[in-house]
Short mmCIF file of C-alpha atoms and ligand atoms in Angstrom, two decimals:
data_model
loop_
_atom_site.label_atom_id
_atom_site.label_comp_id
_atom_site.label_asym_id
_atom_site.label_seq_id
_atom_site.Cartn_x
_atom_site.Cartn_y
_atom_site.Cartn_z
CA UNK A 1 0.01 -0.18 0.03
CA UNK A 2 2.96 2.27 0.82
CA UNK A 3 4.15 1.70 -2.91
CA UNK A 4 0.67 2.30 -4.25
CA UNK A 5 0.53 5.72 -2.43
CA UNK A 6 3.64 6.80 -4.14
CA UNK A 7 2.26 5.61 -7.57
CA UNK A 8 1.60 8.74 -9.40
CA UNK A 9 -1.83 7.02 -10.61
CA UNK A 10 -3.03 7.02 -6.86
CA UNK A 11 -5.72 9.36 -6.77
CA UNK A 12 -4.92 11.58 -3.82
CA UNK A 13 -7.97 13.72 -3.72
CA UNK A 14 -9.74 14.35 -0.43
CA UNK A 15 -13.35 14.40 -1.70
CA UNK A 16 -12.87 11.30 -3.56
CA UNK A 17 -11.45 9.46 -0.86
CA UNK A 18 -14.00 10.80 1.59
CA UNK A 19 -16.95 9.62 -0.65
CA UNK A 20 -15.37 6.31 -1.40
CA UNK A 21 -14.63 5.49 2.28
CA UNK A 22 -18.15 6.58 3.32
CA UNK A 23 -19.83 4.51 0.68
CA UNK A 24 -17.55 1.55 1.39
CA UNK A 25 -18.09 1.73 5.17
CA UNK A 26 -21.79 1.66 4.61
CA UNK A 27 -21.43 -1.24 2.36
CA UNK A 28 -19.19 -2.86 4.92
CA UNK A 29 -21.64 -2.14 7.85
CA UNK A 30 -24.35 -3.91 5.88
CA UNK A 31 -22.54 -7.47 6.31
CA UNK A 32 -22.44 -8.45 9.89
CA UNK A 33 -19.14 -9.73 10.87
CA UNK A 34 -17.41 -8.27 7.71
CA UNK A 35 -14.65 -6.73 10.08
CA UNK A 36 -13.93 -10.27 11.37
CA UNK A 37 -12.63 -11.11 14.93
CA UNK A 38 -9.92 -8.57 14.80
CA UNK A 39 -12.26 -5.70 13.81
CA UNK A 40 -9.94 -5.17 10.73
CA UNK A 41 -10.23 -1.80 9.00
CA UNK A 42 -11.15 -1.19 5.39
CA UNK A 43 -9.50 1.48 3.41
CA UNK A 44 -11.08 2.51 -0.21
CA UNK A 45 -9.22 4.57 -2.77
CA UNK A 46 -9.17 5.25 -6.32
CA UNK A 47 -6.57 4.90 -9.17
CA UNK A 48 -6.30 7.39 -11.96
CA UNK A 49 -7.00 4.69 -14.78
CA UNK A 50 -9.57 4.66 -17.52
CA UNK A 51 -9.57 0.99 -17.56
CA UNK A 52 -12.39 -0.75 -15.83
CA UNK A 53 -11.15 -2.30 -12.94
CA UNK A 54 -11.50 -2.68 -9.15
CA UNK A 55 -9.22 -4.86 -6.72
CA UNK A 56 -8.52 -5.79 -3.29
CA UNK A 57 -5.12 -5.78 -1.52
CA UNK A 58 -4.23 -7.87 1.56
CA UNK A 59 -5.25 -5.90 4.73
CA UNK A 60 -8.77 -4.62 3.43
CA UNK A 61 -7.49 -2.05 0.88
CA UNK A 62 -9.97 -1.74 -1.76
CA UNK A 63 -9.42 0.15 -4.98
CA UNK A 64 -11.70 1.34 -7.82
CA UNK A 65 -10.26 2.66 -10.92
CA UNK A 66 -11.45 6.26 -12.36
CA UNK A 67 -12.75 4.11 -15.48
CA UNK A 68 -15.27 2.00 -13.14
CA UNK A 69 -16.64 5.14 -11.30
CA UNK A 70 -17.42 6.71 -14.76
CA UNK A 71 -18.89 3.67 -16.09
CA UNK A 72 -21.17 3.14 -13.21
CA UNK A 73 -24.39 5.10 -13.95
CA UNK A 74 -25.68 4.88 -10.35
CA UNK A 75 -24.74 3.81 -6.96
CA UNK A 76 -26.05 0.59 -7.12
CA UNK A 77 -24.00 -0.40 -10.03
CA UNK A 78 -20.87 0.98 -8.36
CA UNK A 79 -21.79 -1.32 -5.28
CA UNK A 80 -22.28 -4.41 -7.15
CA UNK A 81 -18.49 -4.41 -8.14
CA UNK A 82 -17.11 -3.07 -4.74
CA UNK A 83 -19.26 -5.34 -2.44
CA UNK A 84 -17.94 -8.16 -4.43
CA UNK A 85 -14.32 -7.05 -3.71
CA UNK A 86 -15.37 -6.46 0.09
CA UNK A 87 -16.73 -10.45 -0.27
CA UNK A 88 -12.88 -11.37 -1.15
CA UNK A 89 -11.82 -9.67 2.09
CA UNK A 90 -14.24 -10.62 4.49
CA UNK A 91 -13.89 -14.35 3.22
CA UNK A 92 -10.01 -13.88 3.72
CA UNK A 93 -9.41 -15.18 0.19
CA UNK A 94 -5.85 -13.72 0.03
CA UNK A 95 -4.89 -15.03 3.23
CA UNK A 96 -6.14 -18.31 2.53
CA UNK A 97 -4.49 -18.38 -0.67
CA UNK A 98 -1.11 -17.46 0.97
CA UNK A 99 -1.96 -20.38 3.69
CA UNK A 100 -2.90 -22.87 1.01
CA UNK A 101 0.67 -22.20 -0.71
CA UNK A 102 2.52 -22.77 2.52
CA UNK A 103 0.75 -26.17 2.87
CA UNK A 104 1.81 -27.22 -0.70
CA UNK A 105 5.45 -26.59 0.52
CA UNK A 106 6.16 -24.70 -2.66
CA UNK A 107 4.28 -22.58 -5.22
CA UNK A 108 6.88 -20.80 -6.85
CA UNK A 109 6.02 -17.16 -7.44
CA UNK A 110 7.46 -17.28 -10.96
CA UNK A 111 5.03 -20.35 -11.72
CA UNK A 112 2.02 -18.25 -10.40
CA UNK A 113 2.95 -15.15 -12.34
CA UNK A 114 3.55 -17.29 -15.55
CA UNK A 115 0.04 -18.93 -14.95
CA UNK A 116 -1.79 -15.58 -14.50
CA UNK A 117 -0.14 -14.19 -17.67
CA UNK A 118 -1.06 -17.30 -19.40
CA UNK A 119 -4.76 -17.33 -18.47
CA UNK A 120 -4.85 -13.86 -19.98
CA UNK A 121 -2.99 -14.85 -23.32
CA UNK A 122 -5.94 -17.49 -23.82
CA UNK A 123 -7.22 -20.85 -22.61
CA UNK A 124 -4.71 -22.89 -24.77
CA UNK A 125 -1.75 -21.06 -23.38
CA UNK A 126 -2.85 -21.81 -19.93
CA UNK A 127 -3.18 -25.56 -20.54
CA UNK A 128 0.38 -25.43 -22.04
CA UNK A 129 1.71 -24.10 -18.80
CA UNK A 130 -0.30 -26.52 -16.96
CA UNK A 131 1.33 -29.30 -18.69
CA UNK A 132 4.53 -28.30 -17.31
CA UNK A 133 6.29 -29.18 -14.04
CA UNK A 134 4.05 -27.16 -11.77
CA UNK A 135 0.65 -28.40 -13.48
CA UNK A 136 -1.10 -29.69 -10.63
CA UNK A 137 -0.40 -27.15 -8.17
CA UNK A 138 -1.51 -24.38 -10.72
CA UNK A 139 -4.74 -26.33 -11.29
CA UNK A 140 -5.57 -26.29 -7.60
CA UNK A 141 -4.95 -22.43 -7.21
CA UNK A 142 -7.28 -21.76 -10.31
CA UNK A 143 -9.92 -23.98 -8.91
CA UNK A 144 -9.72 -22.30 -5.73
CA UNK A 145 -10.05 -19.03 -7.12
CA UNK A 146 -13.41 -20.02 -8.96
CA UNK A 147 -14.80 -21.02 -5.37
CA UNK A 148 -13.74 -17.86 -4.13
CA UNK A 149 -15.15 -15.85 -6.88
CA UNK A 150 -18.64 -17.54 -6.15
CA UNK A 151 -18.27 -16.94 -2.61
CA UNK A 152 -17.44 -13.22 -3.25
CA UNK A 153 -20.59 -12.84 -5.62
CA UNK A 154 -22.77 -14.47 -2.66
CA UNK A 155 -21.38 -12.19 -0.07
CA UNK A 156 -21.57 -8.98 -2.41
CA UNK A 157 -25.20 -9.89 -3.18
CA UNK A 158 -26.16 -10.01 0.36
CA UNK A 159 -24.44 -6.55 0.98
CA UNK A 160 -26.30 -5.15 -1.89
CA UNK A 161 -29.57 -6.49 -0.39
CA UNK A 162 -28.98 -5.40 3.15
CA UNK A 163 -27.45 -2.05 2.13
CA UNK A 164 -30.58 -1.17 0.43
CA UNK A 165 -29.26 -1.17 -3.09
CA UNK A 166 -31.15 -2.09 -6.27
CA UNK A 167 -29.69 -5.47 -7.06
CA UNK A 168 -31.63 -5.84 -10.51
CA UNK A 169 -29.29 -3.84 -12.38
CA UNK A 170 -26.22 -5.92 -11.53
CA UNK A 171 -26.36 -8.41 -14.58
CA UNK A 172 -27.27 -5.63 -17.00
CA UNK A 173 -24.42 -3.55 -15.55
CA UNK A 174 -21.88 -6.28 -16.17
CA UNK A 175 -23.25 -7.10 -19.61
CA UNK A 176 -23.24 -3.37 -20.57
CA UNK A 177 -19.57 -3.45 -19.71
CA UNK A 178 -18.94 -6.38 -21.75
CA UNK A 179 -20.59 -5.04 -24.94
CA UNK A 180 -19.36 -1.47 -24.70
CA UNK A 181 -15.86 -2.88 -24.82
CA UNK A 182 -16.68 -5.26 -27.44
CA UNK A 183 -17.70 -2.30 -29.61
CA UNK A 184 -14.76 0.15 -28.63
CA UNK A 185 -11.87 -2.00 -28.39
CA UNK A 186 -10.60 -5.57 -28.64
CA UNK A 187 -9.50 -5.42 -25.00
CA UNK A 188 -11.71 -7.03 -22.20
CA UNK A 189 -11.72 -4.83 -19.28
CA UNK A 190 -9.44 -6.31 -16.47
CA UNK A 191 -12.26 -6.77 -14.06
CA UNK A 192 -14.15 -8.95 -16.61
CA UNK A 193 -10.88 -10.66 -17.40
CA UNK A 194 -10.76 -12.03 -13.75
CA UNK A 195 -14.31 -12.00 -13.53
CA UNK A 196 -15.72 -13.49 -16.74
CA UNK A 197 -19.63 -13.35 -16.99
CA UNK A 198 -20.20 -17.06 -17.33
CA UNK A 199 -23.61 -18.26 -17.95
CA UNK A 200 -23.21 -20.04 -14.76
CA UNK A 201 -22.45 -16.78 -13.14
CA UNK A 202 -25.31 -15.04 -14.69
CA UNK A 203 -27.83 -17.82 -13.75
CA UNK A 204 -26.72 -17.59 -9.97
CA UNK A 205 -27.05 -13.62 -9.77
CA UNK A 206 -30.36 -13.94 -11.78
CA UNK A 207 -31.63 -16.59 -9.29
CA UNK A 208 -30.86 -14.34 -6.31
CA UNK A 209 -32.36 -11.05 -7.94
CA UNK A 210 -35.86 -13.10 -8.33
CA UNK A 211 -35.73 -13.91 -4.38
CA UNK A 212 -35.33 -10.26 -3.80
CA UNK A 213 -37.96 -7.48 -3.73
CA UNK A 214 -37.26 -4.90 -6.15
CA UNK A 215 -36.09 -1.37 -4.66
CA UNK A 216 -35.84 1.81 -6.12
CA UNK A 217 -33.09 3.93 -4.76
CA UNK A 218 -32.44 7.49 -5.00
CA UNK A 219 -28.83 8.22 -5.43
CA UNK A 220 -27.09 11.05 -3.35
CA UNK A 221 -25.86 14.21 -5.27
CA UNK A 222 -22.38 13.39 -4.21
CA UNK A 223 -22.26 10.33 -6.39
CA UNK A 224 -22.57 12.58 -9.28
CA UNK A 225 -19.98 15.09 -7.99
CA UNK A 226 -17.63 12.54 -7.42
CA UNK A 227 -17.97 11.28 -10.88
CA UNK A 228 -17.29 14.65 -12.34
CA UNK A 229 -14.40 15.13 -10.07
CA UNK A 230 -13.01 11.65 -11.40
CA UNK A 231 -13.43 12.51 -14.96
CA UNK A 232 -11.43 15.70 -14.69
CA UNK A 233 -8.83 14.29 -12.43
CA UNK A 234 -8.33 11.15 -14.51
CA UNK A 235 -6.61 13.22 -17.17
CA UNK A 236 -5.72 16.90 -16.31
CA UNK A 237 -3.63 17.30 -19.52
CA UNK A 238 -4.83 20.17 -21.93
CA UNK A 239 -6.61 17.75 -24.25
CA UNK A 240 -8.15 15.97 -21.33
CA UNK A 241 -9.83 19.07 -19.89
CA UNK A 242 -11.07 19.87 -23.36
CA UNK A 243 -12.66 16.28 -23.52
CA UNK A 244 -14.13 16.62 -20.08
CA UNK A 245 -15.67 20.03 -20.78
CA UNK A 246 -17.28 18.44 -24.01
CA UNK A 247 -18.87 15.66 -21.82
CA UNK A 248 -20.07 18.15 -19.11
CA UNK A 249 -21.41 20.40 -21.63
CA UNK A 250 -23.60 17.77 -23.17
CA UNK A 251 -24.58 16.55 -19.37
CA UNK A 252 -26.01 20.21 -19.06
CA UNK A 253 -28.80 19.04 -21.59
CA UNK A 254 -30.06 16.24 -19.20
CA UNK A 255 -33.30 16.91 -17.53
CA UNK A 256 -31.98 15.72 -14.08
CA UNK A 257 -31.10 18.58 -11.87
CA UNK A 258 -28.54 16.36 -10.11
CA UNK A 259 -26.94 15.82 -13.72
CA UNK A 260 -26.79 19.51 -14.35
CA UNK A 261 -25.43 20.44 -11.03
CA UNK A 262 -22.86 17.65 -11.33
CA UNK A 263 -21.97 19.17 -14.73
CA UNK A 264 -21.57 22.74 -13.47
CA UNK A 265 -19.46 21.24 -10.72
CA UNK A 266 -17.13 19.58 -13.12
CA UNK A 267 -16.75 22.81 -15.54
CA UNK A 268 -15.79 24.70 -12.15
CA UNK A 269 -13.20 22.17 -11.48
CA UNK A 270 -11.95 22.44 -15.18
CA UNK A 271 -11.74 26.21 -14.76
CA UNK A 272 -9.72 25.72 -11.62
CA UNK A 273 -7.32 23.47 -13.24
CA UNK A 274 -6.65 26.02 -16.00
CA UNK A 275 -6.33 28.82 -13.48
CA UNK A 276 -9.45 30.72 -14.10
CA UNK A 277 -10.43 31.25 -10.49
CA UNK A 278 -13.26 33.67 -11.14
CA UNK A 279 -14.68 31.45 -13.71
CA UNK A 280 -14.56 28.35 -11.27
CA UNK A 281 -16.18 30.47 -8.40
CA UNK A 282 -19.02 31.64 -10.82
CA UNK A 283 -19.59 28.05 -12.03
CA UNK A 284 -19.67 26.58 -8.46
CA UNK A 285 -22.25 29.19 -7.53
CA UNK A 286 -24.28 28.06 -10.45
CA UNK A 287 -24.26 24.35 -9.28
CA UNK A 288 -25.24 25.14 -5.92
CA UNK A 289 -28.07 27.33 -7.15
CA UNK A 290 -29.36 24.48 -9.51
CA UNK A 291 -29.61 22.39 -6.43
CA UNK A 292 -31.54 24.91 -4.13
CA UNK A 293 -35.18 24.05 -3.76
CA UNK A 294 -37.69 26.09 -5.22
CA UNK A 295 -39.78 28.23 -2.65
CA UNK A 296 -41.95 25.70 -0.89
CA UNK A 297 -41.09 22.73 -2.99
CA UNK A 298 -40.01 19.50 -1.18
CA UNK A 299 -36.74 18.52 -3.00
CA UNK A 300 -34.89 15.71 -2.03
CA UNK A 301 -31.27 15.36 -3.19
CA UNK A 302 -30.98 11.83 -1.86
CA UNK A 303 -29.72 10.04 1.24
CA UNK A 304 -26.94 11.94 2.59
CA UNK A 305 -27.39 15.65 1.64
CA UNK A 306 -24.51 16.64 3.96
CA UNK A 307 -21.95 14.91 1.76
CA UNK A 308 -22.77 16.95 -1.23
CA UNK A 309 -22.97 19.87 0.88
CA UNK A 310 -19.54 19.40 2.31
CA UNK A 311 -18.27 18.83 -1.33
CA UNK A 312 -19.44 22.23 -2.32
CA UNK A 313 -17.96 23.73 0.67
CA UNK A 314 -14.59 22.26 0.00
CA UNK A 315 -14.46 22.99 -3.60
CA UNK A 316 -15.19 26.78 -2.75
CA UNK A 317 -12.14 26.63 -0.30
CA UNK A 318 -10.12 24.74 -2.81
CA UNK A 319 -10.74 27.76 -5.24
CA UNK A 320 -10.19 30.32 -2.69
CA UNK A 321 -6.72 28.72 -1.64
CA UNK A 322 -5.45 28.35 -5.11
CA UNK A 323 -2.32 30.11 -6.21
CA UNK A 324 -3.24 33.42 -7.76
CA UNK A 325 -5.82 34.70 -5.14
CA UNK A 326 -5.02 38.12 -3.96
CA UNK A 327 -3.73 38.18 -0.35
CA UNK A 328 -6.48 40.50 0.62
CA UNK A 329 -8.83 37.63 0.27
CA UNK A 330 -7.21 35.41 3.13
CA UNK A 331 -9.01 36.68 6.27
CA UNK A 332 -12.40 36.14 4.59
CA UNK A 333 -11.11 32.65 3.26
CA UNK A 334 -10.20 31.93 7.21
CA UNK A 335 -13.63 32.65 8.21
CA UNK A 336 -15.10 30.51 5.45
CA UNK A 337 -12.83 27.65 6.16
CA UNK A 338 -13.74 28.08 10.01
CA UNK A 339 -17.20 27.74 9.32
CA UNK A 340 -16.90 24.79 6.97
CA UNK A 341 -14.84 22.96 9.60
CA UNK A 342 -17.60 23.61 12.23
CA UNK A 343 -20.42 22.31 9.92
CA UNK A 344 -18.42 19.26 8.41
CA UNK A 345 -16.04 18.16 11.51
CA UNK A 346 -15.74 14.74 10.06
CA UNK A 347 -14.34 16.03 6.92
CA UNK A 348 -10.25 15.50 7.00
CA UNK A 349 -9.99 17.60 3.79
CA UNK A 350 -11.60 20.47 5.13
CA UNK A 351 -9.68 20.26 8.40
CA UNK A 352 -6.44 20.44 6.39
CA UNK A 353 -8.29 23.20 4.25
CA UNK A 354 -8.76 25.28 7.63
CA UNK A 355 -5.06 24.88 8.54
CA UNK A 356 -3.97 26.08 5.09
CA UNK A 357 -6.16 29.14 5.44
CA UNK A 358 -4.52 29.95 8.65
CA UNK A 359 -1.17 29.63 7.26
CA UNK A 360 -1.96 31.76 4.05
CA UNK A 361 -3.62 34.56 6.44
CA UNK A 362 -0.40 34.48 8.40
CA UNK A 363 -2.06 33.32 11.68
CA UNK A 364 0.76 31.02 12.35
CA UNK A 365 0.30 30.76 16.20
CA UNK A 366 -3.36 29.65 15.72
CA UNK A 367 -2.22 27.05 12.87
CA UNK A 368 0.39 25.81 15.16
CA UNK A 369 -2.07 25.22 18.01
CA UNK A 370 -4.79 23.54 15.62
CA UNK A 371 -2.20 21.29 13.97
CA UNK A 372 -0.73 20.14 17.07
CA UNK A 373 -4.13 18.94 18.35
CA UNK A 374 -4.85 17.26 14.97
CA UNK A 375 -1.69 15.25 14.86
CA UNK A 376 -2.61 14.06 18.48
CA UNK A 377 -6.12 13.18 17.26
CA UNK A 378 -5.29 11.66 13.97
CA UNK A 379 -1.69 9.92 14.14
CA UNK A 380 -1.59 8.44 10.59
CA UNK A 381 -1.79 11.67 8.42
CA UNK A 382 1.59 12.58 6.85
CA UNK A 383 0.08 15.64 5.50
CA UNK A 384 -0.94 17.15 8.83
CA UNK A 385 2.84 17.08 9.88
CA UNK A 386 3.63 18.44 6.29
CA UNK A 387 1.46 21.54 7.40
CA UNK A 388 2.71 21.68 10.78
CA UNK A 389 6.47 21.80 9.27
CA UNK A 390 5.13 24.59 7.13
CA UNK A 391 3.97 26.48 10.04
CA UNK A 392 7.17 26.25 11.73
CA UNK A 393 9.26 27.15 8.75
CA UNK A 394 7.07 30.30 8.49
CA UNK A 395 7.65 31.08 12.05
CA UNK A 396 11.51 30.61 11.52
CA UNK A 397 11.50 27.77 14.13
CA UNK A 398 14.10 25.40 12.43
CA UNK A 399 14.60 22.54 14.71
CA UNK A 400 10.82 21.94 15.21
CA UNK A 401 10.31 22.21 11.49
CA UNK A 402 12.67 19.45 10.76
CA UNK A 403 11.24 17.34 13.58
CA UNK A 404 7.87 17.64 12.21
CA UNK A 405 9.11 16.83 8.57
CA UNK A 406 10.95 13.70 10.08
CA UNK A 407 7.23 12.66 11.40
CA UNK A 408 5.64 13.10 8.07
CA UNK A 409 8.28 11.12 6.35
CA UNK A 410 7.93 8.07 8.95
CA UNK A 411 4.25 7.84 8.11
CA UNK A 412 5.02 7.91 4.50
CA UNK A 413 7.46 4.89 5.05
CA UNK A 414 10.62 6.77 4.33
CA UNK A 415 12.40 6.03 7.63
CA UNK A 416 16.05 6.88 6.24
CA UNK A 417 15.03 10.05 5.12
CA UNK A 418 13.34 10.80 8.56
CA UNK A 419 16.59 10.22 10.25
CA UNK A 420 18.32 12.70 8.06
CA UNK A 421 15.68 15.28 8.89
CA UNK A 422 16.24 14.65 12.71
CA UNK A 423 20.32 15.07 12.05
CA UNK A 424 19.42 18.47 10.48
CA UNK A 425 16.93 19.53 13.52
CA UNK A 426 19.72 18.51 15.95
CA UNK A 427 22.17 21.08 14.21
CA UNK A 428 19.52 23.76 13.95
CA UNK A 429 20.80 26.76 16.18
CA UNK A 430 17.50 27.04 18.03
CA UNK A 431 17.22 23.49 19.05
CA UNK A 432 16.24 23.67 22.78
CA UNK A 433 17.53 21.11 25.36
CA UNK A 434 13.87 19.69 25.45
CA UNK A 435 14.16 19.47 21.35
CA UNK A 436 17.55 17.43 21.81
CA UNK A 437 15.94 14.92 24.22
CA UNK A 438 13.17 14.24 21.73
CA UNK A 439 15.32 13.95 18.98
CA UNK A 440 17.78 11.67 20.53
CA UNK A 441 14.69 9.29 21.74
CA UNK A 442 13.07 9.39 18.25
CA UNK A 443 16.29 8.68 16.28
CA UNK A 444 17.26 5.70 18.40
CA UNK A 445 13.63 4.28 17.74
CA UNK A 446 14.05 4.87 13.97
CA UNK A 447 17.62 3.52 13.90
CA UNK A 448 16.11 0.18 15.38
CA UNK A 449 13.58 0.11 12.74
CA UNK A 450 15.93 0.54 9.75
CA UNK A 451 17.88 -2.36 11.22
CA UNK A 452 14.78 -4.65 11.58
CA UNK A 453 13.72 -3.61 7.80
CA UNK A 454 17.20 -4.54 6.67
CA UNK A 455 17.09 -7.92 8.38
CA UNK A 456 13.41 -8.57 6.89
CA UNK A 457 14.73 -7.67 3.48
CA UNK A 458 17.54 -10.13 3.78
CA UNK A 459 15.58 -12.87 5.07
CA UNK A 460 13.35 -12.46 1.95
ZN1 ZN B 501 -13.54 -11.39 -7.64
#
């Protein structure tokens, strides 16, 4: 996962991450016992990739490609793929696969990779590999994963049902994905490659659908806002932004107000990426106005209005904190950020935007107090330490700046770089006696960790 985070394709975007984690947690909550005896955590994230795919990593990490977010027309369709992946995690398929390999004494990694590549190349090639020395073991591996797939479908379906999602569209969505790719390219999307729509699988799903009462579900506006964001952020090149604009302009002709608002929101983000800040602000105001209920009308934006409202609030701050805004605006931005933080205290993105606003307006003492409190509450966020380092730098507190930077490196998994920062912190002329004691203790811990990691690497 550390490697994934460093991958440029990792979509490090707070509103999308917050949406996916709210959405995913609700799915997980719909399956009793999903977190297992250990109360395991799940973490959902997106990869910048137009290919339709979703996958699970060991440890409850579940990824959706932007291509999948864009292909899903409603939350039920997105839920059908995500809850299948949750099924793999809850049934401990990955752990069981690794355990199985140990039992077999050896399942050389090279053979596994070869089998995986071969099965992508076509059924004949797979047979060819299986005829070789490792044949039996690979056969067992493939059989096991067919069972696992069936199990993940079963759990996924259960999650869809108790989560209140419409299961009737599941087969339709998978079939649509398959035909869409047949028309536009020869490539089967990766998810369908590992999850072929066999007639057996379709029959299984359809039998389950018949037993489930039909449920009409209203999607939240935030789903459409997240798709608009994914469309822009998937490709922020000049051409990418032109293409996204065309899609949004067409989307504006849609009758649904949610669709119109999402298109305006998307166009606002395009403007922001182009540095057209006034235009971005105007378009965002338009999106908000589109969703405002007419006087006296009861207007529902779906289940969790507050998520869409927090996305609007965070986008407004994103525009106001963008480079190129006049310094005179900073005090007003702080006020807006403080209000947004009070209104949406659970949004990590807005909390950091509040800190950024304080720093930009020169309220450094207040920023330092706020950030020190934040790192105490949220111990796993390297970005908080980066902001704290930035605050100390602006205050001219050199030693504290490099101590904070060291902590941000530790959390990103770059321990040797963290040790370097501590060395710089020690040499800083303003290092107090107390700072030096902190640095020494922390450095000893980190040196130990570096040694451990070296040992582990050797054993591997
Ligand atoms: Zn699967």
